[in-house]
Amino acid sequence: GLLIGLIIRKAIHDVILSRIRALARKVYRQKYASFSAATRLRLASNTNANLTIDPEVGDDLYLVSQGFDIALAQLKESERELQILMDNFPGTVARVNKDLRYEYANKTHELVFGRRPKWIIGKTILELQGEEMFSRAEPYIKRALMGVHCSYESEVLASDGRLLTGLVHLIPELDENHQVIGLFILGLDITTVKNAEAEIVASRNLLKSIIDIAPVQIYWKDLDSRYLGGNMAFALDANLKSPEDLVGKLDTDLLWAHNAAQYQSEDRAVIEFGKPLLGYEHQLIRPSGQITWAKSSKVPFRNLHNEIIGILGVDEDITAAKVASDELKDSRNLFMTIIENAPIRIFWKDTNSRYIGYNAAFAKDAGLEYPEDLIGKDDYSCIWADKAESYIADDVQIMQSGVARLRF
């Protein structure tokens, strides 16, 4: 905004000066050009009887007079063009003198303050903005009157009832002695930007809340495998007080430094090939010697241009589930060992009376060449096929009643 104000100010001066300089060069080139006698006589006839004008001086006066007429016309055209520019500028543009009275205000003031520029001219900033708004601006105005370029944000209730947020620039105007003689005031409507910023902050806070309460460890790294952030669960697992303490660190700086080479190798693979590593299990050995298990996923971390700028990782501690799974396997193995070595026939079927398992004693009595030969088959496929109907009827009765038949 400040840059815009300076550019506008410089543009005004540049346009006027360039046109006057061009006219001056034109006058100089024509200074010694010959004019017709009639022109000189007309100029001489307009003087009083006691005034004698040298013809060459008359030529110069005529040229200067014509030059300034043209310069004045072009200056008025520049002012007209500048007025069109200011009235269509997407913000308020004004100038006040040292007494803070308005000497210029563009049409946008009417949209913001509900006052036409003609009413504003001659009024003070306090009269236009009111005490509350002026009190917020006063410290910046004082600094600007000391020759300092100032910027500040201000809220204003627009004439249509909308609450607007403006970014105001105060640009000191200096005379040839570098003394402040007034201020240029440039106001830009940044309501949309501020609302967008507020939404971004709210979204970030919501995302941070979700990440921090997630029952998994979440982190993200840059292309060099340096941590850019993580959630609280990950920070605590790294024996850090907060996620902020994680930023800038490498795996070699953390508790699992002995596994750093493996982790960084995984990072490089994800970054190089752009493909995720999903749901892989790995063992972790803590410095204390404790063995834990995690299910991990790593995916490419991309920016708005879809360029890979790092990796995003998620670790789930599955130690308890892994221990329970191992215990279940051990129990099942023990159970199957007991069944296999039992001296009695043991079998189990599905709801369609098809065999889904049995022990060695059963397989032997059934005359099976291979233990799995009867899997998926019913009693009609056994050597006791003549009793199959009776056996299947017993199965149905037990399943329907839910009552076991013992020693029959």
Coordinates of N, CA and C in Angstrom, one line a residue, residues 124-287:
T124 N -11.7 18.3 9.4 CA -10.5 17.6 10.0 C -10.7 16.1 10.0
I125 N -9.6 15.4 10.2 CA -9.7 13.9 10.3 C -10.7 13.5 11.5
L126 N -10.6 14.3 12.6 CA -11.4 14.0 13.7 C -12.9 14.2 13.4
E127 N -13.2 15.2 12.6 CA -14.6 15.5 12.3 C -15.2 14.4 11.3
L128 N -14.3 13.9 10.5 CA -14.8 12.8 9.6 C -14.9 11.5 10.2
Q129 N -13.9 11.1 11.0 CA -13.8 9.8 11.5 C -14.4 9.6 12.9
G130 N -14.6 10.6 13.7 CA -15.1 10.5 15.0 C -14.0 10.2 16.0
E131 N -14.3 10.4 17.3 CA -13.3 10.4 18.3 C -12.7 9.0 18.5
E132 N -13.5 8.0 18.5 CA -13.0 6.6 18.7 C -12.0 6.2 17.6
M133 N -12.4 6.4 16.4 CA -11.5 6.0 15.3 C -10.3 6.9 15.2
F134 N -10.4 8.2 15.5 CA -9.3 9.1 15.5 C -8.3 8.8 16.6
S135 N -8.8 8.4 17.8 CA -7.9 8.1 18.9 C -7.0 6.9 18.6
R136 N -7.5 5.9 17.8 CA -6.7 4.8 17.4 C -5.6 5.2 16.4
A137 N -6.0 6.2 15.6 CA -5.0 6.7 14.5 C -4.1 7.7 15.0
E138 N -4.4 8.4 16.1 CA -3.6 9.6 16.5 C -2.1 9.3 16.7
P139 N -1.7 8.2 17.4 CA -0.3 8.0 17.5 C 0.5 7.9 16.2
Y140 N -0.2 7.3 15.2 CA 0.5 7.1 13.9 C 0.5 8.4 13.2
I141 N -0.6 9.2 13.3 CA -0.6 10.6 12.7 C 0.5 11.4 13.2
K142 N 0.8 11.4 14.5 CA 1.8 12.2 15.1 C 3.2 11.8 14.6
R143 N 3.4 10.5 14.4 CA 4.7 10.0 13.9 C 4.8 10.5 12.4
A144 N 3.7 10.4 11.6 CA 3.8 10.8 10.2 C 4.1 12.3 10.1
L145 N 3.5 13.1 11.0 CA 3.8 14.6 11.0 C 5.3 14.9 11.3
M146 N 6.0 13.9 11.9 CA 7.4 14.0 12.1 C 8.2 13.5 11.0
G147 N 7.5 13.1 9.9 CA 8.3 12.7 8.7 C 8.4 11.2 8.5
V148 N 7.7 10.4 9.3 CA 7.9 8.9 9.3 C 6.7 8.3 8.6
H149 N 7.0 7.4 7.6 CA 5.9 6.7 6.9 C 5.3 5.7 7.9
C150 N 4.0 5.7 8.0 CA 3.4 4.9 9.0 C 2.3 4.1 8.3
S151 N 2.0 2.9 8.9 CA 0.9 2.0 8.4 C 0.3 1.4 9.7
Y152 N -1.1 1.3 9.6 CA -1.8 0.7 10.7 C -3.1 0.1 10.2
E153 N -3.7 -0.8 10.9 CA -5.0 -1.4 10.6 C -6.1 -0.7 11.4
S154 N -7.2 -0.5 10.8 CA -8.3 0.2 11.4 C -9.6 -0.4 11.0
E155 N -10.6 -0.5 11.9 CA -11.9 -1.0 11.6 C -12.9 0.2 11.4
V156 N -13.7 0.2 10.5 CA -14.7 1.3 10.3 C -16.0 0.7 9.8
L157 N -17.1 1.2 10.4 CA -18.4 0.8 10.0 C -18.8 1.6 8.7
A158 N -18.9 0.9 7.6 CA -19.2 1.6 6.3 C -20.6 2.1 6.3
S159 N -20.8 2.9 5.3 CA -22.2 3.6 5.2 C -23.3 2.6 4.9
D160 N -22.9 1.4 4.3 CA -23.9 0.3 4.1 C -24.1 -0.6 5.2
G161 N -23.4 -0.3 6.4 CA -23.6 -1.2 7.6 C -22.5 -2.3 7.7
R162 N -21.7 -2.5 6.7 CA -20.6 -3.5 6.8 C -19.5 -3.0 7.7
L163 N -18.9 -3.9 8.5 CA -17.7 -3.6 9.3 C -16.5 -4.0 8.4
L164 N -15.8 -2.9 8.0 CA -14.6 -3.1 7.2 C -13.3 -3.0 8.0
T165 N -12.3 -3.7 7.5 CA -11.0 -3.6 8.0 C -10.1 -3.0 7.0
G166 N -9.5 -1.8 7.3 CA -8.6 -1.1 6.3 C -7.2 -1.1 6.7
L167 N -6.3 -1.1 5.8 CA -4.9 -0.9 6.0 C -4.6 0.5 5.5
V168 N -4.2 1.4 6.5 CA -4.1 2.8 6.3 C -2.6 3.1 6.2
H169 N -2.2 3.9 5.1 CA -0.8 4.3 5.0 C -0.8 5.8 5.1
L170 N 0.1 6.4 6.0 CA 0.2 7.8 6.1 C 1.6 8.2 5.5
I171 N 1.6 9.0 4.4 CA 2.8 9.3 3.7 C 3.0 10.8 3.8
P172 N 4.1 11.2 4.6 CA 4.4 12.6 4.7 C 4.7 13.3 3.4
E173 N 4.2 14.6 3.3 CA 4.5 15.4 2.1 C 5.5 16.4 2.6
L174 N 6.6 16.5 1.9 CA 7.7 17.4 2.3 C 7.9 18.5 1.3
D175 N 8.3 19.7 1.9 CA 8.6 20.8 1.0 C 10.1 20.8 0.6
E176 N 10.5 21.8 -0.1 CA 11.9 21.8 -0.6 C 12.9 21.8 0.6
N177 N 12.5 22.2 1.8 CA 13.4 22.2 2.9 C 13.2 20.9 3.8
H178 N 12.5 19.9 3.2 CA 12.3 18.7 3.8 C 11.4 18.8 5.1
Q179 N 10.6 19.8 5.1 CA 9.7 20.0 6.2 C 8.3 19.4 5.9
V180 N 7.6 18.8 6.8 CA 6.3 18.2 6.6 C 5.3 19.3 6.4
I181 N 4.6 19.3 5.3 CA 3.6 20.3 5.0 C 2.2 19.7 4.9
G182 N 2.1 18.4 5.0 CA 0.8 17.7 4.9 C 1.0 16.2 4.9
L183 N 0.0 15.5 4.7 CA 0.0 14.0 4.7 C -0.9 13.5 3.5
F184 N -0.3 12.5 2.8 CA -1.2 11.7 1.9 C -1.7 10.5 2.7
I185 N -3.0 10.3 2.6 CA -3.6 9.1 3.3 C -4.2 8.2 2.3
L186 N -3.6 6.9 2.4 CA -4.1 5.9 1.4 C -4.7 4.8 2.3
G187 N -6.0 4.4 2.0 CA -6.6 3.4 2.8 C -7.1 2.2 1.8
L188 N -6.7 1.0 2.2 CA -7.0 -0.1 1.3 C -7.9 -1.1 2.1
D189 N -9.0 -1.6 1.5 CA -9.9 -2.5 2.1 C -9.3 -3.9 2.2
I190 N -8.9 -4.4 3.4 CA -8.3 -5.7 3.5 C -9.3 -6.6 4.3
T191 N -10.6 -6.3 4.2 CA -11.5 -7.1 5.0 C -11.5 -8.6 4.5
T192 N -11.5 -8.8 3.2 CA -11.5 -10.2 2.7 C -10.2 -10.9 3.1
V193 N -9.1 -10.2 3.1 CA -7.8 -10.8 3.5 C -7.9 -11.2 4.9
K194 N -8.4 -10.2 5.8 CA -8.4 -10.5 7.2 C -9.4 -11.7 7.5
N195 N -10.5 -11.7 6.8 CA -11.4 -12.8 7.1 C -10.8 -14.1 6.6
A196 N -10.1 -14.1 5.5 CA -9.4 -15.3 5.1 C -8.3 -15.7 6.1
E197 N -7.6 -14.8 6.6 CA -6.6 -15.1 7.6 C -7.2 -15.7 8.9
A198 N -8.3 -15.1 9.3 CA -9.0 -15.7 10.4 C -9.5 -17.1 10.2
E199 N -10.0 -17.4 9.0 CA -10.4 -18.7 8.7 C -9.2 -19.7 8.7
I200 N -8.1 -19.2 8.1 CA -6.9 -20.1 8.1 C -6.4 -20.4 9.5
V201 N -6.4 -19.3 10.4 CA -6.0 -19.6 11.8 C -7.0 -20.6 12.5
A202 N -8.3 -20.4 12.2 CA -9.3 -21.3 12.8 C -9.1 -22.7 12.3
S203 N -8.8 -22.8 11.0 CA -8.6 -24.2 10.5 C -7.3 -24.8 11.0
R204 N -6.3 -24.0 11.2 CA -5.0 -24.5 11.7 C -5.2 -25.0 13.2
N205 N -6.0 -24.2 14.0 CA -6.2 -24.5 15.4 C -7.0 -25.8 15.5
L206 N -8.0 -25.9 14.6 CA -8.9 -27.1 14.5 C -8.0 -28.3 14.2
L207 N -7.2 -28.2 13.1 CA -6.3 -29.3 12.7 C -5.3 -29.7 13.8
K208 N -4.8 -28.6 14.5 CA -3.8 -28.9 15.6 C -4.5 -29.7 16.7
S209 N -5.8 -29.3 17.0 CA -6.5 -30.0 18.1 C -6.8 -31.4 17.7
I210 N -7.1 -31.6 16.4 CA -7.4 -33.0 16.0 C -6.1 -33.8 16.1
I211 N -5.0 -33.2 15.6 CA -3.7 -34.0 15.6 C -3.3 -34.3 17.0
D212 N -3.5 -33.3 17.9 CA -3.0 -33.5 19.3 C -3.8 -34.6 20.1
I213 N -5.1 -34.7 19.7 CA -5.9 -35.7 20.5 C -5.9 -37.1 19.7
A214 N -5.3 -37.1 18.6 CA -5.3 -38.4 17.8 C -4.5 -39.4 18.6
P215 N -5.0 -40.7 18.6 CA -4.4 -41.7 19.4 C -3.2 -42.4 18.7
V216 N -2.6 -41.6 17.8 CA -1.4 -42.0 17.1 C -0.4 -40.9 17.1
Q217 N 0.8 -41.3 16.8 CA 1.9 -40.3 16.7 C 2.1 -39.8 15.3
I218 N 2.0 -38.4 15.1 CA 2.1 -37.8 13.8 C 3.2 -36.8 13.8
Y219 N 3.9 -36.8 12.6 CA 5.1 -35.9 12.5 C 5.3 -35.6 11.0
W220 N 6.0 -34.6 10.7 CA 6.3 -34.3 9.3 C 7.8 -33.7 9.2
K221 N 8.4 -34.1 8.1 CA 9.9 -33.7 8.0 C 10.1 -33.0 6.6
D222 N 11.2 -32.3 6.5 CA 11.6 -31.7 5.2 C 12.4 -32.7 4.4
L223 N 12.9 -32.2 3.3 CA 13.6 -33.1 2.3 C 14.9 -33.7 2.9
D224 N 15.4 -33.0 3.9 CA 16.7 -33.5 4.6 C 16.4 -34.3 5.8
S225 N 15.1 -34.8 6.0 CA 14.7 -35.6 7.1 C 14.8 -34.8 8.5
R226 N 14.7 -33.5 8.4 CA 14.7 -32.7 9.6 C 13.2 -32.5 10.0
Y227 N 12.9 -32.6 11.2 CA 11.5 -32.5 11.7 C 11.0 -31.1 11.6
L228 N 9.9 -30.9 10.9 CA 9.2 -29.6 10.8 C 8.1 -29.5 11.9
G229 N 7.7 -30.6 12.5 CA 6.6 -30.5 13.5 C 6.1 -31.9 13.8
G230 N 5.2 -32.0 14.8 CA 4.6 -33.2 15.2 C 3.6 -33.0 16.2
N231 N 2.8 -34.0 16.6 CA 1.8 -33.8 17.6 C 2.4 -34.1 19.0
M232 N 1.6 -33.8 20.0 CA 2.1 -33.9 21.4 C 2.5 -35.4 21.7
A233 N 1.7 -36.3 21.2 CA 2.0 -37.8 21.5 C 3.4 -38.1 20.9
F234 N 3.8 -37.6 19.8 CA 5.1 -37.9 19.2 C 6.2 -37.2 20.0
A235 N 5.9 -35.9 20.4 CA 6.9 -35.2 21.2 C 7.2 -35.9 22.5
L236 N 6.1 -36.4 23.2 CA 6.3 -37.1 24.5 C 7.0 -38.4 24.3
D237 N 6.8 -39.1 23.2 CA 7.5 -40.3 22.9 C 9.0 -40.1 22.7
A238 N 9.3 -38.9 22.2 CA 10.7 -38.5 22.0 C 11.3 -37.9 23.2
N239 N 10.6 -37.9 24.3 CA 11.0 -37.4 25.6 C 11.2 -35.9 25.5
L240 N 10.4 -35.2 24.8 CA 10.4 -33.7 24.7 C 9.2 -33.1 25.3
K241 N 9.3 -31.9 25.7 CA 8.2 -31.2 26.5 C 7.1 -30.8 25.6
S242 N 7.4 -30.4 24.3 CA 6.4 -29.9 23.4 C 6.8 -30.2 22.0
P243 N 5.8 -30.1 21.0 CA 6.1 -30.3 19.6 C 7.1 -29.3 19.1
E244 N 7.1 -28.1 19.7 CA 8.0 -27.0 19.2 C 9.5 -27.4 19.4
D245 N 9.8 -28.3 20.4 CA 11.1 -28.7 20.7 C 11.6 -29.7 19.7
L246 N 10.7 -30.2 18.8 CA 11.1 -31.2 17.8 C 11.6 -30.5 16.5
V247 N 11.2 -29.3 16.3 CA 11.5 -28.6 15.0 C 13.0 -28.5 14.8
G248 N 13.5 -28.9 13.6 CA 14.9 -28.7 13.3 C 15.8 -29.9 13.7
K249 N 15.2 -30.9 14.4 CA 16.0 -32.0 14.9 C 16.0 -33.1 13.8
L250 N 17.0 -34.0 13.9 CA 17.1 -35.2 13.1 C 16.9 -36.4 14.0
D251 N 16.7 -37.5 13.3 CA 16.5 -38.7 14.1 C 17.7 -39.1 15.0
T252 N 18.9 -38.6 14.5 CA 20.1 -38.9 15.2 C 20.1 -38.1 16.5
D253 N 19.3 -37.0 16.6 CA 19.3 -36.2 17.8 C 18.3 -36.7 18.9
L254 N 17.5 -37.8 18.5 CA 16.4 -38.2 19.4 C 16.7 -39.6 20.0
L255 N 15.8 -40.1 20.9 CA 16.0 -41.3 21.6 C 16.3 -42.5 20.7
W256 N 15.7 -42.5 19.5 CA 15.9 -43.6 18.6 C 17.0 -43.4 17.6
A257 N 18.1 -42.7 18.1 CA 19.2 -42.5 17.2 C 19.8 -43.7 16.6
H258 N 19.8 -44.8 17.3 CA 20.3 -46.1 16.8 C 19.5 -46.6 15.6
N259 N 18.3 -46.2 15.4 CA 17.5 -46.6 14.3 C 17.4 -45.5 13.2
A260 N 18.2 -44.4 13.4 CA 18.1 -43.3 12.5 C 18.4 -43.6 11.0
A261 N 19.4 -44.4 10.8 CA 19.8 -44.8 9.4 C 18.6 -45.5 8.7
Q262 N 17.9 -46.4 9.4 CA 16.8 -47.0 8.8 C 15.6 -46.1 8.4
Y263 N 15.3 -45.2 9.4 CA 14.2 -44.2 9.2 C 14.6 -43.3 8.0
Q264 N 15.8 -42.8 8.0 CA 16.2 -41.8 6.9 C 16.2 -42.5 5.6
S265 N 16.5 -43.8 5.5 CA 16.5 -44.5 4.3 C 15.0 -44.6 3.8
E266 N 14.1 -44.9 4.7 CA 12.7 -44.9 4.3 C 12.2 -43.6 3.8
D267 N 12.6 -42.5 4.5 CA 12.3 -41.1 4.1 C 12.7 -40.9 2.6
R268 N 14.0 -41.2 2.3 CA 14.5 -41.0 1.0 C 13.8 -41.8 -0.1
A269 N 13.3 -43.0 0.3 CA 12.6 -43.8 -0.7 C 11.3 -43.1 -1.0
V270 N 10.6 -42.6 0.0 CA 9.3 -42.0 -0.2 C 9.5 -40.7 -1.0
I271 N 10.5 -39.9 -0.7 CA 10.7 -38.7 -1.4 C 11.2 -38.9 -2.9
E272 N 12.1 -39.9 -3.1 CA 12.6 -40.1 -4.4 C 11.6 -40.7 -5.4
F273 N 10.8 -41.7 -4.9 CA 9.8 -42.3 -5.8 C 8.4 -41.8 -5.7
G274 N 8.2 -40.9 -4.7 CA 6.8 -40.3 -4.6 C 5.7 -41.3 -4.2
K275 N 6.1 -42.4 -3.7 CA 5.1 -43.5 -3.3 C 5.1 -43.7 -1.8
P276 N 3.9 -43.9 -1.3 CA 3.8 -44.0 0.2 C 4.2 -45.4 0.7
L277 N 4.7 -45.5 1.9 CA 4.9 -46.7 2.6 C 3.8 -46.9 3.6
L278 N 2.9 -47.9 3.5 CA 1.7 -47.9 4.3 C 1.6 -49.1 5.2
G279 N 1.3 -48.9 6.4 CA 1.0 -50.0 7.4 C 2.0 -51.1 7.6
Y280 N 3.3 -50.7 7.6 CA 4.3 -51.7 7.8 C 4.6 -51.8 9.3
E281 N 4.9 -53.0 9.8 CA 5.2 -53.1 11.2 C 6.7 -53.2 11.4
H282 N 7.2 -52.7 12.5 CA 8.6 -52.8 12.8 C 8.8 -52.7 14.3
Q283 N 9.9 -53.3 14.7 CA 10.3 -53.4 16.1 C 11.1 -52.2 16.5
L284 N 10.9 -51.7 17.7 CA 11.7 -50.6 18.2 C 12.3 -51.1 19.5
I285 N 13.6 -50.8 19.6 CA 14.3 -51.1 20.9 C 14.6 -49.8 21.6
R286 N 14.0 -49.6 22.7 CA 14.2 -48.4 23.5 C 15.6 -48.4 24.1
P287 N 16.1 -47.2 24.5 CA 17.4 -47.1 25.1 C 17.4 -47.9 26.4

